[in-house]
PDB file of C-alpha atoms and ligand atoms in Angstrom:
ATOM      1  CA  MET A1030     235.435 216.093  67.829  1.00 47.00           C
ATOM      2  CA  LYS A1031     232.269 213.858  67.497  1.00 44.00           C
ATOM      3  CA  THR A1032     233.230 210.074  67.249  1.00 46.00           C
ATOM      4  CA  LYS A1033     230.531 207.217  67.507  1.00 53.00           C
ATOM      5  CA  SER A1034     233.052 205.243  69.055  1.00 71.00           C
ATOM      6  CA  LYS A1035     233.809 207.147  71.961  1.00 90.00           C
ATOM      7  CA  LYS A1036     231.176 207.796  74.344  1.00 96.00           C
ATOM      8  CA  ILE A1037     230.523 211.714  74.899  1.00 98.00           C
ATOM      9  CA  VAL A1038     231.037 212.976  78.955  1.00 98.00           C
ATOM     10  CA  ILE A1039     230.147 216.849  78.565  1.00 98.00           C
ATOM     11  CA  GLY A1040     229.899 218.789  81.538  1.00 98.00           C
ATOM     12  CA  ASN A1041     227.564 221.915  81.742  1.00 98.00           C
ATOM     13  CA  MET A1042     228.842 224.244  84.450  1.00 98.00           C
ATOM     14  CA  LYS A1043     226.027 226.452  84.083  1.00 98.00           C
ATOM     15  CA  MET A1044     226.106 229.618  85.713  1.00 98.00           C
ATOM     16  CA  HIS A1045     228.992 228.726  88.289  1.00 98.00           C
ATOM     17  CA  GLY A1046     232.343 229.794  88.543  1.00 98.00           C
ATOM     18  CA  SER A1047     235.168 232.696  88.485  1.00 98.00           C
ATOM     19  CA  LEU A1048     238.757 233.115  87.568  1.00 98.00           C
ATOM     20  CA  ASP A1049     239.643 231.813  90.774  1.00 98.00           C
ATOM     21  CA  PHE A1050     238.029 229.242  90.733  1.00 98.00           C
ATOM     22  CA  ASN A1051     238.564 227.826  86.868  1.00 98.00           C
ATOM     23  CA  GLU A1052     242.107 228.154  87.265  1.00 98.00           C
ATOM     24  CA  SER A1053     242.382 225.157  89.191  1.00 98.00           C
ATOM     25  CA  TYR A1054     239.283 223.407  88.300  1.00 98.00           C
ATOM     26  CA  PHE A1055     240.104 223.888  84.578  1.00 98.00           C
ATOM     27  CA  LYS A1056     243.925 222.533  85.666  1.00 98.00           C
ATOM     28  CA  SER A1057     243.078 219.958  87.810  1.00 98.00           C
ATOM     29  CA  LEU A1058     240.709 218.632  85.077  1.00 98.00           C
ATOM     30  CA  LYS A1059     243.257 218.744  82.534  1.00 98.00           C
ATOM     31  CA  GLN A1060     245.626 216.674  84.279  1.00 98.00           C
ATOM     32  CA  LYS A1061     243.394 214.048  86.000  1.00 98.00           C
ATOM     33  CA  LEU A1062     241.258 213.723  82.805  1.00 98.00           C
ATOM     34  CA  SER A1063     244.252 213.154  80.659  1.00 97.00           C
ATOM     35  CA  LEU A1064     243.995 209.195  81.279  1.00 94.00           C
ATOM     36  CA  PHE A1065     240.697 209.157  79.382  1.00 97.00           C
ATOM     37  CA  ASN A1066     241.468 208.992  75.179  1.00 95.00           C
ATOM     38  CA  GLU A1067     238.826 206.625  74.684  1.00 94.00           C
ATOM     39  CA  LEU A1068     236.039 209.196  75.808  1.00 97.00           C
ATOM     40  CA  SER A1069     235.091 212.498  73.457  1.00 97.00           C
ATOM     41  CA  ILE A1070     234.860 214.994  76.791  1.00 98.00           C
ATOM     42  CA  THR A1071     233.401 218.735  76.777  1.00 98.00           C
ATOM     43  CA  LEU A1072     233.138 221.302  79.156  1.00 98.00           C
ATOM     44  CA  CYS A1073     230.562 223.875  78.636  1.00 99.00           C
ATOM     45  CA  VAL A1074     232.148 227.370  80.166  1.00 98.00           C
ATOM     46  CA  PRO A1075     230.005 230.393  80.562  1.00 98.00           C
ATOM     47  CA  TYR A1076     230.886 232.836  78.152  1.00 98.00           C
ATOM     48  CA  PRO A1077     232.788 235.230  80.224  1.00 98.00           C
ATOM     49  CA  TYR A1078     235.479 232.354  80.983  1.00 98.00           C
ATOM     50  CA  LEU A1079     236.179 230.693  77.438  1.00 98.00           C
ATOM     51  CA  PHE A1080     239.321 232.655  77.055  1.00 98.00           C
ATOM     52  CA  GLN A1081     240.452 230.765  80.545  1.00 98.00           C
ATOM     53  CA  ALA A1082     239.037 227.553  79.431  1.00 98.00           C
ATOM     54  CA  GLN A1083     240.950 227.988  75.573  1.00 98.00           C
ATOM     55  CA  LYS A1084     243.730 229.072  77.389  1.00 98.00           C
ATOM     56  CA  ILE A1085     244.456 226.375  80.180  1.00 98.00           C
ATOM     57  CA  LEU A1086     242.798 223.461  78.070  1.00 98.00           C
ATOM     58  CA  MET A1087     244.679 223.512  74.620  1.00 98.00           C
ATOM     59  CA  GLY A1088     246.429 220.660  74.046  1.00 97.00           C
ATOM     60  CA  SER A1089     244.211 218.401  76.058  1.00 98.00           C
ATOM     61  CA  ASN A1090     242.061 215.763  75.295  1.00 98.00           C
ATOM     62  CA  ILE A1091     238.960 218.321  76.722  1.00 98.00           C
ATOM     63  CA  HIS A1092     236.998 220.586  74.429  1.00 98.00           C
ATOM     64  CA  TRP A1093     235.053 223.421  75.462  1.00 98.00           C
ATOM     65  CA  GLY A1094     231.814 225.169  74.317  1.00 98.00           C
ATOM     66  CA  CYS A1095     229.264 227.420  75.550  1.00 98.00           C
ATOM     67  CA  GLN A1096     225.905 227.338  76.965  1.00 98.00           C
ATOM     68  CA  ASN A1097     223.984 229.326  74.528  1.00 97.00           C
ATOM     69  CA  VAL A1098     224.389 231.634  71.151  1.00 97.00           C
ATOM     70  CA  ALA A1099     222.139 234.001  69.331  1.00 97.00           C
ATOM     71  CA  LYS A1100     220.570 233.544  66.602  1.00 96.00           C
ATOM     72  CA  GLU A1101     221.585 235.860  64.586  1.00 96.00           C
ATOM     73  CA  LEU A1102     225.722 236.499  63.547  1.00 95.00           C
ATOM     74  CA  GLU A1103     225.809 239.880  64.063  1.00 95.00           C
ATOM     75  CA  GLY A1104     223.928 243.762  64.244  1.00 97.00           C
ATOM     76  CA  PRO A1105     222.244 245.737  67.198  1.00 98.00           C
ATOM     77  CA  PHE A1106     221.119 242.977  69.554  1.00 96.00           C
ATOM     78  CA  THR A1107     222.202 244.233  73.118  1.00 96.00           C
ATOM     79  CA  GLY A1108     223.234 241.413  75.336  1.00 95.00           C
ATOM     80  CA  GLU A1109     223.553 238.626  72.640  1.00 96.00           C
ATOM     81  CA  VAL A1110     227.247 236.375  72.143  1.00 98.00           C
ATOM     82  CA  SER A1111     227.766 235.477  68.143  1.00 98.00           C
ATOM     83  CA  ALA A1112     228.375 231.659  66.822  1.00 98.00           C
ATOM     84  CA  SER A1113     231.488 234.061  65.178  1.00 97.00           C
ATOM     85  CA  MET A1114     232.719 235.529  68.787  1.00 98.00           C
ATOM     86  CA  ILE A1115     232.983 232.214  70.464  1.00 98.00           C
ATOM     87  CA  LYS A1116     234.463 230.217  66.997  1.00 98.00           C
ATOM     88  CA  ASP A1117     236.780 233.096  67.816  1.00 97.00           C
ATOM     89  CA  PHE A1118     237.714 230.809  71.219  1.00 98.00           C
ATOM     90  CA  GLN A1119     237.869 227.723  69.639  1.00 98.00           C
ATOM     91  CA  CYS A1120     234.724 226.651  70.545  1.00 98.00           C
ATOM     92  CA  GLU A1121     233.553 223.082  69.627  1.00 98.00           C
ATOM     93  CA  LEU A1122     230.169 222.320  70.412  1.00 98.00           C
ATOM     94  CA  VAL A1123     227.073 224.587  72.049  1.00 98.00           C
ATOM     95  CA  ILE A1124     224.360 224.072  73.849  1.00 98.00           C
ATOM     96  CA  VAL A1125     220.806 224.906  72.258  1.00 97.00           C
ATOM     97  CA  GLY A1126     217.638 224.691  73.801  1.00 95.00           C
ATOM     98  CA  HIS A1127     217.868 223.907  77.269  1.00 96.00           C
ATOM     99  CA  SER A1128     215.386 224.029  79.553  1.00 94.00           C
ATOM    100  CA  GLU A1129     216.597 226.108  81.906  1.00 94.00           C
ATOM    101  CA  ARG A1130     217.056 229.254  79.496  1.00 89.00           C
ATOM    102  CA  ASN A1131     213.428 228.351  77.989  1.00 76.00           C
ATOM    103  CA  THR A1132     211.868 228.307  81.211  1.00 71.00           C
ATOM    104  CA  ALA A1133     213.305 231.487  82.496  1.00 64.00           C
ATOM    105  CA  TYR A1134     213.799 232.936  78.789  1.00 72.00           C
ATOM    106  CA  CYS A1135     210.938 231.826  77.218  1.00 77.00           C
ATOM    107  CA  GLU A1136     213.084 230.475  73.853  1.00 87.00           C
ATOM    108  CA  SER A1137     210.484 229.137  71.273  1.00 90.00           C
ATOM    109  CA  ASP A1138     210.941 226.046  69.235  1.00 90.00           C
ATOM    110  CA  GLU A1139     211.283 228.169  66.273  1.00 92.00           C
ATOM    111  CA  ASN A1140     214.498 230.501  67.691  1.00 93.00           C
ATOM    112  CA  ILE A1141     215.565 227.168  69.169  1.00 95.00           C
ATOM    113  CA  ALA A1142     216.282 226.118  65.415  1.00 96.00           C
ATOM    114  CA  GLU A1143     217.435 229.218  64.222  1.00 96.00           C
ATOM    115  CA  LYS A1144     220.376 228.612  66.430  1.00 97.00           C
ATOM    116  CA  PHE A1145     221.145 225.180  66.161  1.00 97.00           C
ATOM    117  CA  ASN A1146     221.159 226.193  62.740  1.00 97.00           C
ATOM    118  CA  MET A1147     223.594 228.952  63.220  1.00 98.00           C
ATOM    119  CA  ILE A1148     225.913 226.724  65.163  1.00 98.00           C
ATOM    120  CA  LYS A1149     226.155 224.029  62.312  1.00 97.00           C
ATOM    121  CA  LYS A1150     226.921 227.180  59.829  1.00 96.00           C
ATOM    122  CA  ASN A1151     229.580 227.994  62.232  1.00 97.00           C
ATOM    123  CA  ASN A1152     230.654 224.543  62.213  1.00 97.00           C
ATOM    124  CA  MET A1153     230.734 223.707  65.656  1.00 98.00           C
ATOM    125  CA  THR A1154     228.333 221.238  67.109  1.00 98.00           C
ATOM    126  CA  PRO A1155     225.074 221.640  68.391  1.00 98.00           C
ATOM    127  CA  LEU A1156     223.572 219.775  71.342  1.00 98.00           C
ATOM    128  CA  LEU A1157     220.135 219.731  71.320  1.00 97.00           C
ATOM    129  CA  CYS A1158     218.322 219.198  74.260  1.00 97.00           C
ATOM    130  CA  VAL A1159     214.627 218.241  74.321  1.00 96.00           C
ATOM    131  CA  GLY A1160     212.419 216.354  77.416  1.00 96.00           C
ATOM    132  CA  GLU A1161     208.907 216.921  78.686  1.00 96.00           C
ATOM    133  CA  ASN A1162     207.906 218.324  82.008  1.00 95.00           C
ATOM    134  CA  LEU A1163     206.231 215.949  85.097  1.00 96.00           C
ATOM    135  CA  ILE A1164     203.368 217.144  83.810  1.00 97.00           C
ATOM    136  CA  GLU A1165     203.794 216.183  80.218  1.00 97.00           C
ATOM    137  CA  ARG A1166     204.989 213.140  81.245  1.00 97.00           C
ATOM    138  CA  GLU A1167     202.118 212.178  83.669  1.00 97.00           C
ATOM    139  CA  ALA A1168     200.101 212.980  80.684  1.00 98.00           C
ATOM    140  CA  GLY A1169     201.365 210.591  78.855  1.00 97.00           C
ATOM    141  CA  ILE A1170     202.404 213.088  75.963  1.00 97.00           C
ATOM    142  CA  MET A1171     206.240 213.023  76.840  1.00 98.00           C
ATOM    143  CA  GLU A1172     206.839 211.961  73.172  1.00 97.00           C
ATOM    144  CA  LYS A1173     204.695 214.182  71.587  1.00 97.00           C
ATOM    145  CA  VAL A1174     206.324 217.146  73.595  1.00 95.00           C
ATOM    146  CA  VAL A1175     209.961 215.289  72.193  1.00 96.00           C
ATOM    147  CA  SER A1176     208.739 215.482  68.663  1.00 95.00           C
ATOM    148  CA  GLU A1177     207.713 218.655  68.767  1.00 93.00           C
ATOM    149  CA  GLN A1178     210.758 219.942  69.600  1.00 92.00           C
ATOM    150  CA  ILE A1179     212.838 218.256  67.193  1.00 94.00           C
ATOM    151  CA  LYS A1180     210.526 218.629  64.236  1.00 93.00           C
ATOM    152  CA  THR A1181     210.336 222.003  64.360  1.00 93.00           C
ATOM    153  CA  ILE A1182     214.096 221.800  63.809  1.00 94.00           C
ATOM    154  CA  LEU A1183     213.414 219.093  60.731  1.00 89.00           C
ATOM    155  CA  ASP A1184     210.818 221.163  59.086  1.00 92.00           C
ATOM    156  CA  LEU A1185     212.904 224.176  58.812  1.00 94.00           C
ATOM    157  CA  TYR A1186     215.997 223.227  57.653  1.00 92.00           C
ATOM    158  CA  GLY A1187     215.916 219.978  56.603  1.00 85.00           C
ATOM    159  CA  GLN A1188     217.239 216.269  57.261  1.00 80.00           C
ATOM    160  CA  ASP A1189     220.932 216.494  56.830  1.00 85.00           C
ATOM    161  CA  ILE A1190     220.859 219.654  59.739  1.00 90.00           C
ATOM    162  CA  PHE A1191     221.300 216.453  61.850  1.00 90.00           C
ATOM    163  CA  LYS A1192     224.461 215.206  60.693  1.00 88.00           C
ATOM    164  CA  GLY A1193     227.478 215.843  63.022  1.00 90.00           C
ATOM    165  CA  SER A1194     224.841 216.990  65.763  1.00 95.00           C
ATOM    166  CA  ILE A1195     224.025 215.500  69.493  1.00 97.00           C
ATOM    167  CA  ILE A1196     220.691 215.379  71.069  1.00 97.00           C
ATOM    168  CA  ALA A1197     220.326 215.160  74.927  1.00 98.00           C
ATOM    169  CA  TYR A1198     217.287 213.486  76.522  1.00 98.00           C
ATOM    170  CA  GLU A1199     217.054 215.928  79.348  1.00 98.00           C
ATOM    171  CA  PRO A1200     213.518 215.171  80.874  1.00 98.00           C
ATOM    172  CA  ILE A1201     212.937 218.636  82.863  1.00 97.00           C
ATOM    173  CA  TRP A1202     211.594 216.803  86.215  1.00 97.00           C
ATOM    174  CA  ALA A1203     215.185 214.718  86.387  1.00 98.00           C
ATOM    175  CA  ILE A1204     217.443 217.981  86.306  1.00 98.00           C
ATOM    176  CA  GLY A1205     219.016 218.860  89.472  1.00 97.00           C
ATOM    177  CA  SER A1206     216.965 216.475  91.597  1.00 96.00           C
ATOM    178  CA  ASP A1207     217.692 213.806  93.470  1.00 89.00           C
ATOM    179  CA  SER A1208     217.272 210.767  91.104  1.00 93.00           C
ATOM    180  CA  ALA A1209     217.732 210.228  87.418  1.00 98.00           C
ATOM    181  CA  ALA A1210     215.271 208.809  85.158  1.00 98.00           C
ATOM    182  CA  SER A1211     214.605 205.126  84.805  1.00 98.00           C
ATOM    183  CA  PRO A1212     216.605 202.942  82.238  1.00 98.00           C
ATOM    184  CA  GLU A1213     213.133 201.709  81.084  1.00 98.00           C
ATOM    185  CA  GLN A1214     212.115 205.536  80.237  1.00 98.00           C
ATOM    186  CA  ILE A1215     215.596 206.563  78.799  1.00 98.00           C
ATOM    187  CA  GLU A1216     215.836 203.682  76.650  1.00 97.00           C
ATOM    188  CA  LYS A1217     212.038 204.353  75.759  1.00 97.00           C
ATOM    189  CA  MET A1218     212.680 207.946  74.689  1.00 97.00           C
ATOM    190  CA  CYS A1219     216.295 207.355  73.224  1.00 95.00           C
ATOM    191  CA  GLU A1220     214.865 204.424  70.576  1.00 93.00           C
ATOM    192  CA  PHE A1221     211.993 206.684  69.977  1.00 94.00           C
ATOM    193  CA  ILE A1222     214.324 209.673  69.215  1.00 93.00           C
ATOM    194  CA  LYS A1223     216.103 207.430  67.157  1.00 87.00           C
ATOM    195  CA  GLN A1224     213.114 206.888  65.153  1.00 88.00           C
ATOM    196  CA  LEU A1225     212.136 209.979  64.250  1.00 89.00           C
ATOM    197  CA  ILE A1226     215.329 211.145  63.611  1.00 83.00           C
ATOM    198  CA  TYR A1227     216.519 207.877  61.531  1.00 73.00           C
ATOM    199  CA  SER A1228     213.574 208.214  59.742  1.00 74.00           C
ATOM    200  CA  ASN A1229     214.910 211.458  57.810  1.00 54.00           C
ATOM    201  CA  VAL A1230     218.148 211.353  58.180  1.00 53.00           C
ATOM    202  CA  THR A1231     219.992 209.921  55.665  1.00 55.00           C
ATOM    203  CA  ASP A1232     222.987 208.406  57.065  1.00 53.00           C
ATOM    204  CA  ASN A1233     221.845 207.659  60.250  1.00 54.00           C
ATOM    205  CA  ASP A1234     224.809 207.259  62.252  1.00 61.00           C
ATOM    206  CA  ASP A1235     225.635 210.504  61.951  1.00 76.00           C
ATOM    207  CA  VAL A1236     223.829 211.723  65.487  1.00 86.00           C
ATOM    208  CA  ASN A1237     224.248 210.763  68.872  1.00 93.00           C
ATOM    209  CA  ILE A1238     221.853 210.510  71.569  1.00 95.00           C
ATOM    210  CA  VAL A1239     223.250 211.735  75.661  1.00 98.00           C
ATOM    211  CA  TYR A1240     221.088 211.192  78.563  1.00 98.00           C
ATOM    212  CA  GLY A1241     221.241 214.106  80.920  1.00 98.00           C
ATOM    213  CA  GLY A1242     219.240 214.865  84.360  1.00 98.00           C
ATOM    214  CA  SER A1243     221.047 213.680  87.963  1.00 98.00           C
ATOM    215  CA  VAL A1244     223.629 211.833  86.665  1.00 98.00           C
ATOM    216  CA  ASN A1245     226.898 211.160  88.902  1.00 98.00           C
ATOM    217  CA  ALA A1246     228.812 208.650  90.024  1.00 97.00           C
ATOM    218  CA  LYS A1247     226.951 206.190  91.125  1.00 97.00           C
ATOM    219  CA  ASN A1248     224.514 206.279  88.406  1.00 97.00           C
ATOM    220  CA  ALA A1249     227.377 206.921  85.117  1.00 98.00           C
ATOM    221  CA  VAL A1250     228.018 202.968  84.491  1.00 97.00           C
ATOM    222  CA  GLN A1251     223.912 202.134  84.544  1.00 97.00           C
ATOM    223  CA  LEU A1252     223.054 205.315  82.217  1.00 98.00           C
ATOM    224  CA  CYS A1253     225.777 204.852  79.703  1.00 97.00           C
ATOM    225  CA  GLU A1254     225.181 200.467  79.306  1.00 97.00           C
ATOM    226  CA  ILE A1255     221.464 201.384  77.897  1.00 97.00           C
ATOM    227  CA  ASN A1256     220.864 200.593  74.592  1.00 94.00           C
ATOM    228  CA  GLY A1257     220.963 203.324  72.244  1.00 93.00           C
ATOM    229  CA  VAL A1258     222.874 206.059  75.006  1.00 96.00           C
ATOM    230  CA  ASP A1259     225.814 207.182  73.468  1.00 96.00           C
ATOM    231  CA  GLY A1260     227.096 209.123  76.749  1.00 98.00           C
ATOM    232  CA  ILE A1261     225.849 211.376  79.201  1.00 98.00           C
ATOM    233  CA  LEU A1262     225.258 214.957  80.306  1.00 98.00           C
ATOM    234  CA  MET A1263     226.008 216.703  83.494  1.00 98.00           C
ATOM    235  CA  GLY A1264     225.249 219.413  85.431  1.00 98.00           C
ATOM    236  CA  ARG A1265     226.238 219.425  88.962  1.00 98.00           C
ATOM    237  CA  ALA A1266     228.616 216.548  88.902  1.00 98.00           C
ATOM    238  CA  SER A1267     230.669 218.064  86.700  1.00 98.00           C
ATOM    239  CA  LEU A1268     231.746 220.728  89.180  1.00 98.00           C
ATOM    240  CA  ASP A1269     232.977 218.511  91.476  1.00 98.00           C
ATOM    241  CA  VAL A1270     236.766 217.168  89.945  1.00 98.00           C
ATOM    242  CA  ASN A1271     236.863 214.119  92.216  1.00 98.00           C
ATOM    243  CA  GLU A1272     233.096 213.450  90.545  1.00 98.00           C
ATOM    244  CA  PHE A1273     233.972 214.042  86.835  1.00 98.00           C
ATOM    245  CA  TYR A1274     237.077 211.955  87.631  1.00 98.00           C
ATOM    246  CA  GLU A1275     235.251 209.420  88.982  1.00 98.00           C
ATOM    247  CA  ILE A1276     232.642 209.299  86.305  1.00 98.00           C
ATOM    248  CA  CYS A1277     234.762 208.795  83.324  1.00 98.00           C
ATOM    249  CA  ASN A1278     237.335 206.020  85.540  1.00 97.00           C
ATOM    250  CA  SER A1279     233.829 204.503  85.851  1.00 96.00           C
ATOM    251  CA  ILE A1280     232.700 204.520  82.144  1.00 96.00           C
ATOM    252  CA  HIS A1281     235.622 204.933  79.647  1.00 92.00           C
ATOM    253  CA  LYS A1282     236.042 201.204  79.836  1.00 80.00           C
ATOM    254  CA  ILE A1283     232.095 200.368  78.395  1.00 82.00           C
TER     255      ILE A1283
HETATM  256  P1  13P B2300     221.967 218.048  86.935  1.00 97.09           P
HETATM  257  O1  13P B2300     223.308 216.982  86.369  1.00 97.09           O
HETATM  258  O2  13P B2300     222.693 218.918  87.909  1.00 97.09           O
HETATM  259  O3  13P B2300     220.885 217.393  87.030  1.00 97.09           O
HETATM  260  O4  13P B2300     221.859 218.629  85.302  1.00 97.09           O
HETATM  261  C1  13P B2300     221.486 218.303  84.454  1.00 97.09           C
HETATM  262  C2  13P B2300     221.570 219.620  83.343  1.00 97.09           C
HETATM  263  O5  13P B2300     220.582 220.858  83.066  1.00 97.09           O
HETATM  264  C3  13P B2300     222.757 219.411  82.488  1.00 97.09           C
HETATM  265  O6  13P B2300     222.549 220.521  81.198  1.00 97.09           O
END
């Protein structure tokens, strides 16, 4: 699903939706976004709605994904959902390491690395979220924080694991807030991430970086034009079909 030339647009529904809401939401997205073949569009849905997403979005230019996955493939892990289970519904992309999970469920970098590996092993695209909180930014240690998040994966699985993956720079302080990070902050971090990955990955063209955190129809173009930014990851804006459309419409020619 990943192509270097296409801008990447990923919607994260988080814990929103219902059978009723999704029925018209998925159908409207399918219809309204059908114009944007120059974009790589994915919607990450809650697990219970994977089948519904598959049924409605099948044959459209919108891919569907999940927001988490178990690090084990099978076994006595109550409440967990495995990579092979979501693969049964043709899930193509999985978010891993989202800060909302790390904060609420204390996910360690090792856990996240194991999930990343599991997603790759099952031929899906991992979307690794990295980013610092406000205290870390104010202390000036954001690059150290992000580097630790990425290095755990590199140390455990080696450089090739990043081929074909997506990294989302999502500063925690910009998520669900009023404003996105500044273009300077984003460009600097993307450059840092690319250097960190590129010095370790032989085929360095094969890792994409997207930005997430208060993306909306007003700032999408500016964000997508930042050097090193291959696309966007959005939360709230993805739940509004018109805003989703406006965002795609504004960036599809970049
Ligand atoms: P918002 O776009 O609502 O700030 O959420 C960003 C996010 O967490 C996407 O994963």
